[in-house]
XYZ file of C-alpha atoms in Angstrom:
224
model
C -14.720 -17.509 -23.742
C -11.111 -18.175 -22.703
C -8.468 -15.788 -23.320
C -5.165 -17.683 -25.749
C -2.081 -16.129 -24.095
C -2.293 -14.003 -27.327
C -5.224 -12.779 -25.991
C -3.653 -11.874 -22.519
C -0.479 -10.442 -24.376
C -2.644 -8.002 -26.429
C -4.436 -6.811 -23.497
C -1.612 -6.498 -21.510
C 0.331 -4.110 -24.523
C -2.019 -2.589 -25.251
C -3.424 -1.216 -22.065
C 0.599 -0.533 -20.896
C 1.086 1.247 -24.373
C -2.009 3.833 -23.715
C -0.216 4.856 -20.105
C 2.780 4.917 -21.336
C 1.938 7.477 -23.976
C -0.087 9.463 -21.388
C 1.812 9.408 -18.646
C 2.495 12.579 -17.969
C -0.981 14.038 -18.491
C -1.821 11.612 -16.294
C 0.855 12.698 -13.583
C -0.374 16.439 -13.544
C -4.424 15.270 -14.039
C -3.992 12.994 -10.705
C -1.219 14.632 -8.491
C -3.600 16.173 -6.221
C -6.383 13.952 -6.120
C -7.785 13.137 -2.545
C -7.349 9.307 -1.461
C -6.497 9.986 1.913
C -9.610 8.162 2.993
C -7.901 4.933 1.033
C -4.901 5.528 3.085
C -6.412 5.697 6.177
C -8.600 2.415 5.851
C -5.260 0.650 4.636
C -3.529 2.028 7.576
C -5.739 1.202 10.243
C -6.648 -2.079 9.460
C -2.857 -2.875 9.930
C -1.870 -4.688 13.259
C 1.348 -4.257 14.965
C 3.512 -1.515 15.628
C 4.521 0.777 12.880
C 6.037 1.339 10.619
C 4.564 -0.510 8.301
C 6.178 -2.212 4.693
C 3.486 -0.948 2.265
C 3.248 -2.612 -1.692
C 1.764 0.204 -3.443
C 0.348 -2.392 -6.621
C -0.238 -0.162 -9.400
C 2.132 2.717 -7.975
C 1.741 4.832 -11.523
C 3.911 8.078 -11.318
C 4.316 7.371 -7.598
C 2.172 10.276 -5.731
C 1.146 7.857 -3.168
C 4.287 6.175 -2.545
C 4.891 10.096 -1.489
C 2.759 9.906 1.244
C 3.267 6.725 2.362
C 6.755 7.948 2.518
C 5.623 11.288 4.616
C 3.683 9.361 7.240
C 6.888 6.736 7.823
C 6.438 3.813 6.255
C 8.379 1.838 4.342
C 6.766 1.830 0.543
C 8.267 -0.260 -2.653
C 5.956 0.810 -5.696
C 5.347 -2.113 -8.824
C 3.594 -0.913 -11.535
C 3.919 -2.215 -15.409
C 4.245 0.790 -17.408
C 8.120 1.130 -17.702
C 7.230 5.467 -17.606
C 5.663 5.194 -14.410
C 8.360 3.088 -12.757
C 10.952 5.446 -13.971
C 8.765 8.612 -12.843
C 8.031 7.305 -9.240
C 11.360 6.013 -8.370
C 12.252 9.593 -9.683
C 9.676 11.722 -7.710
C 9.579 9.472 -4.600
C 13.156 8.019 -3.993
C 11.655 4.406 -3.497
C 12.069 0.863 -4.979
C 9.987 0.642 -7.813
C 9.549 -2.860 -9.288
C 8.201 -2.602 -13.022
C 6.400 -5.935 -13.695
C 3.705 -7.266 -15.698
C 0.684 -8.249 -13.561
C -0.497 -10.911 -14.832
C 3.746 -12.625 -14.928
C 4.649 -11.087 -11.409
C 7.459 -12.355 -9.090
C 7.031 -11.234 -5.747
C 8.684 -12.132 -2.488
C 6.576 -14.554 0.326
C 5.814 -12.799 3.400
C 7.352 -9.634 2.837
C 4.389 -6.782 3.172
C 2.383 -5.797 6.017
C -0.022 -3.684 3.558
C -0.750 -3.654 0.232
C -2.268 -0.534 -1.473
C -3.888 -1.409 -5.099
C -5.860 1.440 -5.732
C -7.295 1.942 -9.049
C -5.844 -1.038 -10.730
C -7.017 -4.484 -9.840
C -9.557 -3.996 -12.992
C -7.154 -4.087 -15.196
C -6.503 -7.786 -14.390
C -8.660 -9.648 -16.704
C -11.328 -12.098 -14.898
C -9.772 -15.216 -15.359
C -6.250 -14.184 -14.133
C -7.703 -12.709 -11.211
C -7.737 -15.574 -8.880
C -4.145 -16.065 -9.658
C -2.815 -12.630 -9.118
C -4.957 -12.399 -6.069
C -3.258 -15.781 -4.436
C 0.043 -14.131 -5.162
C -1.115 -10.744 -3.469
C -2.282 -13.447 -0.447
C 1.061 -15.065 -0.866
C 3.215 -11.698 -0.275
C 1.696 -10.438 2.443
C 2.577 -11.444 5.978
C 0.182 -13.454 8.273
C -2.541 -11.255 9.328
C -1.568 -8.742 6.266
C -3.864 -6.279 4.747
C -5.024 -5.430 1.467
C -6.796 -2.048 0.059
C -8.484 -2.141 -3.237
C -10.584 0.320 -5.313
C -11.874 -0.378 -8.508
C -14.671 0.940 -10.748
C -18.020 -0.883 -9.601
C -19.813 -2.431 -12.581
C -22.547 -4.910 -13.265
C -19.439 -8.062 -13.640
C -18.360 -7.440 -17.389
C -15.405 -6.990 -18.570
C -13.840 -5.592 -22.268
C -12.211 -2.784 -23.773
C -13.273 1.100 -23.019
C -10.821 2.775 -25.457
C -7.078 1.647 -25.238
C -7.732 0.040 -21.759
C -9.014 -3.319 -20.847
C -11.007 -3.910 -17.561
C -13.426 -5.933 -15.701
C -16.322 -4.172 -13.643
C -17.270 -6.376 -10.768
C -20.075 -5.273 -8.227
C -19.635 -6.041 -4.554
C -20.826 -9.823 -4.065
C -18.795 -10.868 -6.932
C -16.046 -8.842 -5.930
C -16.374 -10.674 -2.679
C -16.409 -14.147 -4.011
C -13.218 -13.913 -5.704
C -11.586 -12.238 -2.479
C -12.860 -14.765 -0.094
C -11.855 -17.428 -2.302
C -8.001 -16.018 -2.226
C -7.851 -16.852 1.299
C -9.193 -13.177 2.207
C -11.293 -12.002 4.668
C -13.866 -8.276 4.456
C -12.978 -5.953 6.725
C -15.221 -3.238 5.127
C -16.421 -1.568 1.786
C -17.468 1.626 0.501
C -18.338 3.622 -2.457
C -16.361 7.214 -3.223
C -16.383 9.522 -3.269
C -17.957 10.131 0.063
C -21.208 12.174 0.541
C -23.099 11.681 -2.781
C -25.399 9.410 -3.413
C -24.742 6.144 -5.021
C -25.491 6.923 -8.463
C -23.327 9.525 -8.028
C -20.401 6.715 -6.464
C -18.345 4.843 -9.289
C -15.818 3.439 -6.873
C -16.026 0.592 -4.958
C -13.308 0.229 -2.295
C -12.940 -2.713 0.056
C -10.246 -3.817 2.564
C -9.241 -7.291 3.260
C -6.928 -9.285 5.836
C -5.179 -12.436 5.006
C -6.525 -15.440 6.792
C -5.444 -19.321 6.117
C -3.102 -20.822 3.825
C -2.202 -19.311 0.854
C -4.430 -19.568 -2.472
C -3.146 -21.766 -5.112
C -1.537 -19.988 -7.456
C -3.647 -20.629 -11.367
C -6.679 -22.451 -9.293
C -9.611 -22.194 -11.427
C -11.793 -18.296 -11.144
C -15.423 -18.894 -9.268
C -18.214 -20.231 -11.398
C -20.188 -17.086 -12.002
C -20.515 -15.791 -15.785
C -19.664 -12.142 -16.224
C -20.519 -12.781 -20.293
């Protein structure tokens, strides 16, 4: 069924309003977790001397902006919870852009990475191929993007307060290669348990052709 932009709007306040009114819990529950391993396949995967301008999509309070920060790169933050822009521009002295994912204005060309960990789910399935050509679009030639979402079985809806859609790998896949993106690699985290055991899927991608067409229609597979 298609979303109305009611629909979209209602997701989109909703979902905001719930980390806005956790935000902080959320800063002290997630300040030291472990994505190093995230990092490091962003990094890598980068070609061309550093350092490196990083988006971190979906910054939140900022902790990785941090570290991005630490290792010498140059890292602007966007995230569309107006407490988690202030907080990271607060706790990591970077440009924060606070915008709405699914009404984003981003610069052509400008990023050699981008870093959307833990957030691309939150993009409802058929705004996805849009946000994802403008994610192509902002990236320079050869550019790289890291993402990690929940794996699911390619359903989407609310789970409390928060809307997502849970897309296994070959769907996941399909609407990447469609943007004009090409694998790199995937895995499933946390590391050294078995899969069961793995809700995250994490994959990185490099920009290859021209880029998508922003509002072209999402691939014909039914996650209903």
């Amino acid at each position: 069924m298609k979303q109305t932009p009611s629909d979209l709007e209602q997701i989109t306040s909703t979902t905001l309003g719930h980390y806005d009114s956790v935000a902080e819990d959320f800063r002290e529950g997630t300040r030291d977790h472990d994505v190093s391993q995230n990092i490091d396949a962003l990094l890598r995967h980068i070609q061309g001397p550093a350092p490196f301008s990083i988006l971190d999509f979906g910054c939140g309070p900022g902790r990785d902006l941090q570290t991005f920060t630490r290792l010498g790169h140059t890292a602007t933050g966007l995230d569309g919870s107006q407490v988690f822009a202030r907080m990271a521009r607060e706790d990591s002295g970077c440009e924060v852009w606070q915008q709405d994912f699914l009404k984003l204005d981003l610069p052509a060309g400008r990023f050699d990475g981008i870093f959307a960990n833990a957030v691309l789910f939150h993009v409802p399935l058929q705004e996805l191929p849009r946000v994802l050509g403008q994610l192509h679009a902002t990236l320079k030639p050869g550019g790289v993007l890291f993402s990690s979402n929940p794996r699911g079985d390619n359903r989407e809806g609310w789970n409390g307060p928060r809307y997502g859609s849970y897309h296994d790998l070959e769907a996941w896949r399909r609407l990447l290669t469609d943007a004009g993106f090409a694998e790199l690699e995937h895995y499933y985290r946390p590391a050294g348990l078995p899969r069961e055991q793995q809700p995250w899927l994490a994959s990185v991608w490099r920009k290859v052709g021209q880029d998508a067409i922003a509002g072209r229609p999402a691939p014909a597979f039914d996650l209903h």
